[in-house]
mmCIF file of C-alpha atoms in Angstrom:
data_model
loop_
_atom_site.group_PDB
_atom_site.id
_atom_site.type_symbol
_atom_site.label_atom_id
_atom_site.label_comp_id
_atom_site.label_asym_id
_atom_site.label_seq_id
_atom_site.Cartn_x
_atom_site.Cartn_y
_atom_site.Cartn_z
ATOM 1 C CA MET U 1234 95.171 125.182 85.418
ATOM 2 C CA PRO U 1235 92.902 122.311 84.273
ATOM 3 C CA SER U 1236 90.022 121.865 86.707
ATOM 4 C CA ILE U 1237 86.507 120.603 87.339
ATOM 5 C CA LYS U 1238 83.796 122.487 89.211
ATOM 6 C CA ALA U 1239 81.252 120.783 91.448
ATOM 7 C CA HIS U 1240 77.817 122.223 90.639
ATOM 8 C CA LYS U 1241 76.333 119.504 92.865
ATOM 9 C CA PRO U 1242 78.592 117.697 95.323
ATOM 10 C CA GLY U 1243 76.789 114.374 95.623
ATOM 11 C CA LEU U 1244 76.012 112.809 98.981
ATOM 12 C CA CYS U 1245 79.575 112.272 100.272
ATOM 13 C CA THR U 1246 82.018 112.437 97.354
ATOM 14 C CA THR U 1247 85.652 112.197 98.450
ATOM 15 C CA ILE U 1248 89.095 111.874 96.907
ATOM 16 C CA GLN U 1249 90.660 108.469 97.589
ATOM 17 C CA ASP U 1250 93.609 106.335 96.545
ATOM 18 C CA ILE U 1251 94.960 103.106 98.045
ATOM 19 C CA GLY U 1252 95.589 104.803 101.403
ATOM 20 C CA ARG U 1253 98.368 105.660 103.860
ATOM 21 C CA ILE U 1254 100.587 102.619 104.061
ATOM 22 C CA GLY U 1255 103.114 102.347 106.900
ATOM 23 C CA TYR U 1256 101.711 104.854 109.398
ATOM 24 C CA GLN U 1257 99.488 102.708 111.630
ATOM 25 C CA GLN U 1258 102.291 102.509 114.191
ATOM 26 C CA PHE U 1259 101.762 106.244 114.682
ATOM 27 C CA GLY U 1260 97.993 105.887 115.051
ATOM 28 C CA ILE U 1261 97.201 107.017 111.492
ATOM 29 C CA PRO U 1262 94.449 104.927 109.831
ATOM 30 C CA VAL U 1263 95.147 103.565 106.356
ATOM 31 C CA SER U 1264 91.898 104.935 104.882
ATOM 32 C CA GLY U 1265 91.786 104.775 101.045
ATOM 33 C CA VAL U 1266 89.232 103.307 98.665
ATOM 34 C CA MET U 1267 86.654 100.832 99.912
ATOM 35 C CA ASP U 1268 86.462 98.807 96.679
ATOM 36 C CA GLU U 1269 90.008 98.141 95.469
ATOM 37 C CA PHE U 1270 88.900 96.142 92.434
ATOM 38 C CA ALA U 1271 86.665 98.895 91.010
ATOM 39 C CA PHE U 1272 89.328 101.494 91.850
ATOM 40 C CA ILE U 1273 92.199 99.760 90.072
ATOM 41 C CA VAL U 1274 90.111 98.799 87.036
ATOM 42 C CA ALA U 1275 88.937 102.414 86.682
ATOM 43 C CA ASN U 1276 92.561 103.560 86.528
ATOM 44 C CA TYR U 1277 93.494 100.831 84.063
ATOM 45 C CA LEU U 1278 90.630 101.902 81.780
ATOM 46 C CA VAL U 1279 92.080 105.426 81.535
ATOM 47 C CA GLU U 1280 95.660 104.065 81.398
ATOM 48 C CA SER U 1281 96.683 105.778 84.627
ATOM 49 C CA ASP U 1282 98.841 104.419 87.403
ATOM 50 C CA LYS U 1283 96.812 101.918 89.426
ATOM 51 C CA ASN U 1284 97.130 104.129 92.532
ATOM 52 C CA ASN U 1285 96.062 107.353 90.812
ATOM 53 C CA ALA U 1286 93.580 109.172 93.072
ATOM 54 C CA VAL U 1287 89.904 109.002 92.084
ATOM 55 C CA LEU U 1288 86.552 110.276 93.279
ATOM 56 C CA GLU U 1289 84.671 107.775 95.437
ATOM 57 C CA ILE U 1290 80.919 108.293 95.043
ATOM 58 C CA PRO U 1291 78.543 106.684 97.562
ATOM 59 C CA PHE U 1292 74.760 106.536 97.048
ATOM 60 C CA LEU U 1293 74.229 109.760 95.041
ATOM 61 C CA GLY U 1294 76.692 111.237 92.576
ATOM 62 C CA PRO U 1295 77.828 114.814 91.866
ATOM 63 C CA THR U 1296 77.424 117.095 88.843
ATOM 64 C CA LEU U 1297 80.795 118.224 87.513
ATOM 65 C CA GLU U 1298 81.789 120.742 84.824
ATOM 66 C CA PHE U 1299 85.091 120.191 82.995
ATOM 67 C CA ASP U 1300 87.219 123.066 81.720
ATOM 68 C CA PHE U 1301 89.660 120.768 79.899
ATOM 69 C CA ASP U 1302 89.749 117.691 77.660
ATOM 70 C CA VAL U 1303 90.416 114.427 79.482
ATOM 71 C CA THR U 1304 89.515 110.727 79.504
ATOM 72 C CA ILE U 1305 87.434 109.313 82.355
ATOM 73 C CA ALA U 1306 86.062 105.946 83.463
ATOM 74 C CA ILE U 1307 83.245 105.064 85.861
ATOM 75 C CA THR U 1308 83.235 101.736 87.714
ATOM 76 C CA GLY U 1309 81.804 100.147 90.854
ATOM 77 C CA GLY U 1310 78.139 100.184 91.852
ATOM 78 C CA GLU U 1311 75.690 100.671 88.987
ATOM 79 C CA ILE U 1312 74.940 104.383 88.638
ATOM 80 C CA GLN U 1313 73.291 106.372 85.873
ATOM 81 C CA ALA U 1314 75.836 108.797 84.406
ATOM 82 C CA LYS U 1315 75.236 111.427 81.725
ATOM 83 C CA ILE U 1316 77.429 113.826 79.785
ATOM 84 C CA ASN U 1317 75.436 116.852 78.652
ATOM 85 C CA ASN U 1318 72.256 114.846 79.442
ATOM 86 C CA GLN U 1319 73.324 111.963 77.187
ATOM 87 C CA ASP U 1320 73.700 108.537 78.820
ATOM 88 C CA VAL U 1321 77.219 107.144 79.054
ATOM 89 C CA LYS U 1322 78.326 103.631 79.927
ATOM 90 C CA MET U 1323 80.247 102.332 82.889
ATOM 91 C CA TRP U 1324 83.351 100.135 82.776
ATOM 92 C CA GLU U 1325 84.786 101.820 79.682
ATOM 93 C CA SER U 1326 86.912 104.866 78.871
ATOM 94 C CA ILE U 1327 85.087 108.053 77.835
ATOM 95 C CA ASN U 1328 86.616 111.176 76.319
ATOM 96 C CA VAL U 1329 85.287 114.374 77.894
ATOM 97 C CA LYS U 1330 85.700 117.785 76.268
ATOM 98 C CA LYS U 1331 86.133 121.241 77.727
ATOM 99 C CA GLY U 1332 82.736 122.630 78.744
ATOM 100 C CA ASP U 1333 81.107 119.207 79.201
ATOM 101 C CA ASN U 1334 78.938 118.505 82.233
ATOM 102 C CA LEU U 1335 79.063 115.080 83.853
ATOM 103 C CA SER U 1336 76.090 114.274 86.071
ATOM 104 C CA PHE U 1337 75.115 111.271 88.158
ATOM 105 C CA GLY U 1338 71.873 109.966 89.556
ATOM 106 C CA SER U 1339 71.573 107.600 92.497
ATOM 107 C CA LEU U 1340 73.048 104.114 92.568
ATOM 108 C CA LYS U 1341 70.842 101.307 91.254
ATOM 109 C CA SER U 1342 72.952 98.524 92.741
ATOM 110 C CA GLY U 1343 75.917 98.477 95.057
ATOM 111 C CA MET U 1344 76.878 101.396 97.274
ATOM 112 C CA ARG U 1345 79.933 103.098 95.757
ATOM 113 C CA ALA U 1346 80.969 104.161 92.265
ATOM 114 C CA TYR U 1347 84.429 105.353 91.222
ATOM 115 C CA LEU U 1348 85.398 108.115 88.793
ATOM 116 C CA ALA U 1349 88.946 107.913 87.423
ATOM 117 C CA PHE U 1350 90.798 110.418 85.228
ATOM 118 C CA SER U 1351 93.658 110.264 82.728
ATOM 119 C CA ALA U 1352 95.189 113.051 84.814
ATOM 120 C CA GLU U 1353 96.343 113.552 88.396
ATOM 121 C CA ILE U 1354 94.125 115.252 90.970
ATOM 122 C CA ASP U 1355 96.253 118.138 92.236
ATOM 123 C CA VAL U 1356 95.868 117.985 96.008
ATOM 124 C CA PRO U 1357 98.620 117.610 98.628
ATOM 125 C CA VAL U 1358 100.161 114.199 99.210
ATOM 126 C CA ILE U 1359 100.013 113.630 102.964
ATOM 127 C CA MET U 1360 101.976 110.672 104.332
ATOM 128 C CA GLY U 1361 102.227 109.179 100.873
ATOM 129 C CA SER U 1362 98.527 109.457 100.023
ATOM 130 C CA LYS U 1363 95.839 111.801 98.722
ATOM 131 C CA SER U 1364 93.065 109.880 100.494
ATOM 132 C CA THR U 1365 90.444 111.706 102.547
ATOM 133 C CA LEU U 1366 90.025 110.677 106.184
ATOM 134 C CA LEU U 1367 86.849 112.529 107.137
ATOM 135 C CA LYS U 1368 86.951 111.903 110.890
ATOM 136 C CA SER U 1369 90.384 113.521 111.129
ATOM 137 C CA LYS U 1370 89.868 116.128 108.380
ATOM 138 C CA LEU U 1371 93.014 114.766 106.752
ATOM 139 C CA GLY U 1372 94.001 114.581 103.088
ATOM 140 C CA GLY U 1373 91.876 114.844 99.953
ATOM 141 C CA PHE U 1374 90.210 118.187 99.255
ATOM 142 C CA GLU U 1375 90.738 120.181 102.452
ATOM 143 C CA GLY U 1376 90.148 117.007 104.454
ATOM 144 C CA ARG U 1377 86.451 116.882 103.611
ATOM 145 C CA GLN U 1378 83.794 115.725 101.163
ATOM 146 C CA LEU U 1379 83.029 117.875 98.130
ATOM 147 C CA LYS U 1380 80.759 120.899 98.491
ATOM 148 C CA MET U 1381 78.855 122.896 95.897
ATOM 149 C CA GLY U 1382 81.177 125.286 94.086
ATOM 150 C CA ASP U 1383 84.397 123.418 94.849
ATOM 151 C CA ILE U 1384 87.026 123.572 92.097
ATOM 152 C CA ILE U 1385 89.423 120.634 91.860
ATOM 153 C CA ASN U 1386 92.647 121.185 89.937
ATOM 154 C CA PHE U 1387 94.465 118.599 87.818
ATOM 155 C CA LYS U 1388 97.925 118.127 86.349
ATOM 156 C CA ASN U 1389 99.706 115.823 83.868
ATOM 157 C CA VAL U 1390 96.620 115.572 81.658
ATOM 158 C CA LYS U 1391 96.415 113.261 78.664
ATOM 159 C CA VAL U 1392 93.600 112.153 76.368
ATOM 160 C CA LEU U 1393 93.405 108.580 75.119
ATOM 161 C CA SER U 1394 93.285 108.026 71.377
ATOM 162 C CA LYS U 1395 91.530 104.660 71.731
ATOM 163 C CA LYS U 1396 88.592 103.322 73.707
ATOM 164 C CA ASN U 1397 89.130 100.755 76.436
ATOM 165 C CA THR U 1398 86.181 98.571 77.414
ATOM 166 C CA LEU U 1399 86.186 95.997 80.182
ATOM 167 C CA ASP U 1400 85.162 92.518 79.094
ATOM 168 C CA LYS U 1401 81.774 91.661 80.610
ATOM 169 C CA LYS U 1402 83.184 88.535 82.233
ATOM 170 C CA TYR U 1403 85.127 90.726 84.676
ATOM 171 C CA ILE U 1404 82.265 93.028 85.688
ATOM 172 C CA PRO U 1405 81.058 92.135 89.193
ATOM 173 C CA THR U 1406 77.412 91.872 90.207
ATOM 174 C CA TYR U 1407 76.301 93.298 93.524
ATOM 175 C CA SER U 1408 73.804 91.097 95.320
ATOM 176 C CA HIS U 1409 71.760 91.934 98.419
ATOM 177 C CA ASN U 1410 72.865 88.603 99.872
ATOM 178 C CA GLN U 1411 76.581 87.882 99.780
ATOM 179 C CA ASN U 1412 78.693 84.906 100.709
ATOM 180 C CA ILE U 1413 81.712 86.326 102.519
ATOM 181 C CA ARG U 1414 84.703 84.049 103.001
ATOM 182 C CA ILE U 1415 86.715 84.263 106.219
ATOM 183 C CA VAL U 1416 89.703 82.780 107.996
ATOM 184 C CA LEU U 1417 89.506 82.290 111.757
ATOM 185 C CA GLY U 1418 91.530 84.426 114.150
ATOM 186 C CA PRO U 1419 93.397 85.989 115.635
ATOM 187 C CA GLN U 1420 91.254 85.496 118.786
ATOM 188 C CA ASP U 1421 88.973 82.641 117.741
ATOM 189 C CA ASP U 1422 90.165 80.755 120.834
ATOM 190 C CA TYR U 1423 88.121 83.217 122.930
ATOM 191 C CA PHE U 1424 84.969 81.579 121.542
ATOM 192 C CA GLU U 1425 83.378 78.169 121.989
ATOM 193 C CA GLU U 1426 83.239 75.964 118.906
ATOM 194 C CA SER U 1427 79.453 76.249 119.098
ATOM 195 C CA SER U 1428 79.770 80.036 118.706
ATOM 196 C CA ILE U 1429 81.859 79.670 115.556
ATOM 197 C CA LYS U 1430 79.264 77.214 114.280
ATOM 198 C CA THR U 1431 76.533 79.761 115.050
ATOM 199 C CA MET U 1432 78.352 82.368 112.987
ATOM 200 C CA LEU U 1433 78.784 80.038 110.017
ATOM 201 C CA GLU U 1434 75.243 78.643 110.004
ATOM 202 C CA ASN U 1435 73.265 81.879 110.272
ATOM 203 C CA LYS U 1436 72.739 84.979 108.169
ATOM 204 C CA TYR U 1437 73.737 88.407 109.496
ATOM 205 C CA GLN U 1438 72.117 91.641 108.391
ATOM 206 C CA VAL U 1439 73.967 94.881 107.657
ATOM 207 C CA THR U 1440 72.552 97.546 109.974
ATOM 208 C CA LYS U 1441 72.188 101.266 109.328
ATOM 209 C CA ASP U 1442 75.274 101.738 111.520
ATOM 210 C CA ALA U 1443 77.676 101.155 108.647
ATOM 211 C CA ASP U 1444 80.185 103.640 107.265
ATOM 212 C CA ARG U 1445 83.755 103.725 105.955
ATOM 213 C CA MET U 1446 85.052 102.875 109.426
ATOM 214 C CA GLY U 1447 83.021 99.754 110.123
ATOM 215 C CA MET U 1448 79.906 97.715 109.455
ATOM 216 C CA ARG U 1449 77.747 96.604 112.370
ATOM 217 C CA LEU U 1450 75.824 93.392 111.788
ATOM 218 C CA ALA U 1451 72.733 91.990 113.478
ATOM 219 C CA GLY U 1452 71.927 88.314 113.903
ATOM 220 C CA GLU U 1453 72.391 85.333 116.194
ATOM 221 C CA VAL U 1454 74.495 86.159 119.253
ATOM 222 C CA ILE U 1455 78.113 84.946 119.121
ATOM 223 C CA LYS U 1456 79.045 84.043 122.682
ATOM 224 C CA HIS U 1457 82.486 84.386 124.254
ATOM 225 C CA LYS U 1458 84.015 81.844 126.588
ATOM 226 C CA ASN U 1459 84.645 84.500 129.219
ATOM 227 C CA LYS U 1460 84.969 88.134 128.133
ATOM 228 C CA ALA U 1461 84.964 90.244 124.995
ATOM 229 C CA ASP U 1462 87.835 92.569 125.878
ATOM 230 C CA ILE U 1463 91.502 92.043 125.078
ATOM 231 C CA ILE U 1464 94.630 94.169 125.260
ATOM 232 C CA SER U 1465 94.367 96.306 122.134
ATOM 233 C CA ASP U 1466 96.104 94.874 119.093
ATOM 234 C CA ALA U 1467 96.299 95.600 115.377
ATOM 235 C CA ALA U 1468 93.127 95.892 113.304
ATOM 236 C CA VAL U 1469 93.063 95.200 109.571
ATOM 237 C CA PHE U 1470 90.547 95.794 106.781
ATOM 238 C CA GLY U 1471 88.138 92.886 107.245
ATOM 239 C CA SER U 1472 88.743 92.179 110.937
ATOM 240 C CA ILE U 1473 85.523 90.901 112.523
ATOM 241 C CA GLN U 1474 85.260 92.157 116.084
ATOM 242 C CA VAL U 1475 82.722 90.718 118.500
ATOM 243 C CA PRO U 1476 81.974 93.035 121.454
ATOM 244 C CA GLY U 1477 80.142 92.008 124.599
ATOM 245 C CA ASN U 1478 76.693 92.034 122.976
ATOM 246 C CA GLY U 1479 77.751 89.235 120.608
ATOM 247 C CA GLN U 1480 76.901 91.192 117.444
ATOM 248 C CA PRO U 1481 79.831 91.279 114.973
ATOM 249 C CA ILE U 1482 81.422 94.429 113.569
ATOM 250 C CA ILE U 1483 83.495 94.251 110.367
ATOM 251 C CA LEU U 1484 86.256 96.866 110.286
ATOM 252 C CA LEU U 1485 86.680 98.711 106.982
ATOM 253 C CA ALA U 1486 88.960 101.263 105.283
ATOM 254 C CA ASP U 1487 88.809 104.062 107.897
ATOM 255 C CA ARG U 1488 89.109 101.667 110.838
ATOM 256 C CA GLN U 1489 91.075 102.523 113.962
ATOM 257 C CA THR U 1490 94.647 101.243 114.000
ATOM 258 C CA THR U 1491 94.111 99.012 117.060
ATOM 259 C CA GLY U 1492 91.087 97.528 118.798
ATOM 260 C CA GLY U 1493 90.284 96.081 122.197
ATOM 261 C CA TYR U 1494 87.520 93.660 121.224
ATOM 262 C CA THR U 1495 88.103 90.004 120.387
ATOM 263 C CA LYS U 1496 88.363 89.348 116.645
ATOM 264 C CA ILE U 1497 86.821 86.010 115.770
ATOM 265 C CA ALA U 1498 87.819 86.025 112.095
ATOM 266 C CA THR U 1499 89.076 88.091 109.160
ATOM 267 C CA VAL U 1500 87.455 88.544 105.739
ATOM 268 C CA ILE U 1501 89.743 87.398 102.918
ATOM 269 C CA LYS U 1502 91.232 90.027 100.604
ATOM 270 C CA ALA U 1503 89.290 88.889 97.539
ATOM 271 C CA ASP U 1504 85.923 89.479 99.257
ATOM 272 C CA LEU U 1505 86.584 92.974 100.618
ATOM 273 C CA PRO U 1506 85.142 94.623 97.450
ATOM 274 C CA LYS U 1507 81.875 92.779 98.121
ATOM 275 C CA LEU U 1508 81.677 94.376 101.564
ATOM 276 C CA ALA U 1509 82.331 97.808 100.067
ATOM 277 C CA GLN U 1510 79.191 97.505 97.935
ATOM 278 C CA MET U 1511 76.790 96.231 100.624
ATOM 279 C CA LEU U 1512 73.829 98.321 101.757
ATOM 280 C CA PRO U 1513 71.903 98.481 105.044
ATOM 281 C CA ASN U 1514 69.510 95.488 105.286
ATOM 282 C CA ASP U 1515 71.672 93.376 102.941
ATOM 283 C CA THR U 1516 72.572 89.986 104.376
ATOM 284 C CA ILE U 1517 75.835 88.116 104.792
ATOM 285 C CA GLU U 1518 76.523 84.402 105.004
ATOM 286 C CA PHE U 1519 80.006 83.533 106.214
ATOM 287 C CA SER U 1520 81.973 80.559 104.913
ATOM 288 C CA LEU U 1521 85.253 79.301 106.297
ATOM 289 C CA MET U 1522 88.574 78.965 104.464
ATOM 290 C CA ASN U 1523 92.024 77.990 105.644
ATOM 291 C CA ILE U 1524 95.088 80.193 105.216
ATOM 292 C CA GLU U 1525 96.342 78.347 102.133
ATOM 293 C CA GLU U 1526 92.988 78.733 100.380
ATOM 294 C CA ALA U 1527 92.848 82.435 101.285
ATOM 295 C CA GLN U 1528 96.357 82.984 99.929
ATOM 296 C CA LYS U 1529 95.370 81.284 96.688
ATOM 297 C CA GLU U 1530 92.379 83.623 96.356
ATOM 298 C CA TYR U 1531 94.652 86.576 97.134
ATOM 299 C CA ARG U 1532 96.957 85.667 94.261
ATOM 300 C CA GLU U 1533 93.986 85.102 91.958
ATOM 301 C CA PHE U 1534 92.561 88.541 92.832
ATOM 302 C CA TYR U 1535 95.701 90.278 91.597
ATOM 303 C CA ARG U 1536 96.202 87.878 88.698
ATOM 304 C CA ILE U 1537 92.817 88.917 87.321
ATOM 305 C CA LEU U 1538 93.718 92.595 87.712
ATOM 306 C CA ASP U 1539 96.978 92.002 85.830
ATOM 307 C CA GLU U 1540 95.017 90.185 83.132
ATOM 308 C CA ILE U 1541 92.642 93.138 82.820
ATOM 309 C CA LYS U 1542 95.538 95.589 82.533
ATOM 310 C CA GLU U 1543 97.151 93.464 79.842
ATOM 311 C CA SER U 1544 93.901 93.389 77.850
ATOM 312 C CA PHE U 1545 94.158 97.161 77.312
ATOM 313 C CA VAL U 1546 97.729 97.053 75.994
ATOM 314 C CA VAL U 1547 98.049 97.354 72.214
ATOM 315 C CA LYS U 1548 100.249 94.477 71.146
ATOM 316 C CA PRO U 1549 102.483 94.660 68.050
ATOM 317 C CA ARG U 1550 101.271 92.483 65.210
ATOM 318 C CA VAL U 1551 103.096 89.186 64.911
ATOM 319 C CA TYR U 1552 103.604 87.908 61.346
ATOM 320 C CA THR U 1553 103.971 84.277 60.352
ATOM 321 C CA GLU U 1554 106.935 83.137 58.284
ATOM 322 C CA LYS U 1555 104.600 82.694 55.306
ATOM 323 C CA GLN U 1556 103.311 86.278 55.608
ATOM 324 C CA LEU U 1557 106.874 87.593 55.790
ATOM 325 C CA TYR U 1558 107.845 85.547 52.730
ATOM 326 C CA VAL U 1559 104.885 86.848 50.699
ATOM 327 C CA SER U 1560 105.636 90.431 51.768
ATOM 328 C CA LYS U 1561 109.258 90.065 50.718
ATOM 329 C CA LYS U 1562 108.283 88.624 47.338
ATOM 330 C CA LEU U 1563 105.793 91.434 46.671
ATOM 331 C CA PHE U 1564 107.827 94.394 47.866
ATOM 332 C CA GLY U 1565 111.409 93.152 47.918
ATOM 333 C CA ASN U 1566 114.100 94.640 50.085
ATOM 334 C CA ARG U 1567 113.503 98.376 49.591
ATOM 335 C CA ARG U 1568 116.392 100.604 50.533
ATOM 336 C CA LYS U 1569 116.508 104.320 50.951
ATOM 337 C CA LYS U 1570 118.364 105.986 48.148
#
């Protein structure tokens, strides 16, 4: 069976896809990739389904040996990748041959890189997903991050006959200071207007207490009118909780399904990939949008992804009437005898 072997596992390399959709009512977190943009583009580059499982690579990448031919793509945070000690580029498709070794250094910018394959990672589908939820030891490769010596099997392998390269205009840059757009709610009425103003007029720093579940921030205290606790309600990717200490927490991919802290605002869909690439000590400035503006950005996020997918499709050549006329005059109507 086609497979890769992990000679070095990287810092916390896991298998991820878009996550477990429809199971939060049973207390099962969605999980899935942190950076949806980099994830989907990686799959488009290798002409795989947009939800094909990938390797998510935070901070420091693995060293992998391939025992089959396949096409790969590397996206997300800037990371130095080599095949057989020769540098390879990100944001384009790369054909790998049997016996090749793919190695990664540490990330130069951003926090997470993504490795996609023109093949399917052969691990169990649990509740509609192959994603790894580390805290529950669920999904992925035995419910855990990769270890040295692990062998990951693949199926439905193909090799692309053409190279796909992402236009530079689509490649994101990962800054240490990000403007993150939010919509208020659902419990913004638990806060004084002055507290919302405080949040919007000050920078907040990402602390070391940041993982796939949530990102604790440090900055000016956001005060409640009365108390920080509520009856637990649904938590989404991007919910900004404010506990009693007034320091916000942004919930991320592995978040709990419900939460009992007031949520002052929610990060818009289009800015979630920015959060996924932020490092401890990076800073955030929040800016406010209304629902209509956020919906517009939502549609634009997916429109750009559709545009990227379309750019990799080979289109049949369209001939003008003049070209067809010249061709007919030169070659006539040839019929098989």
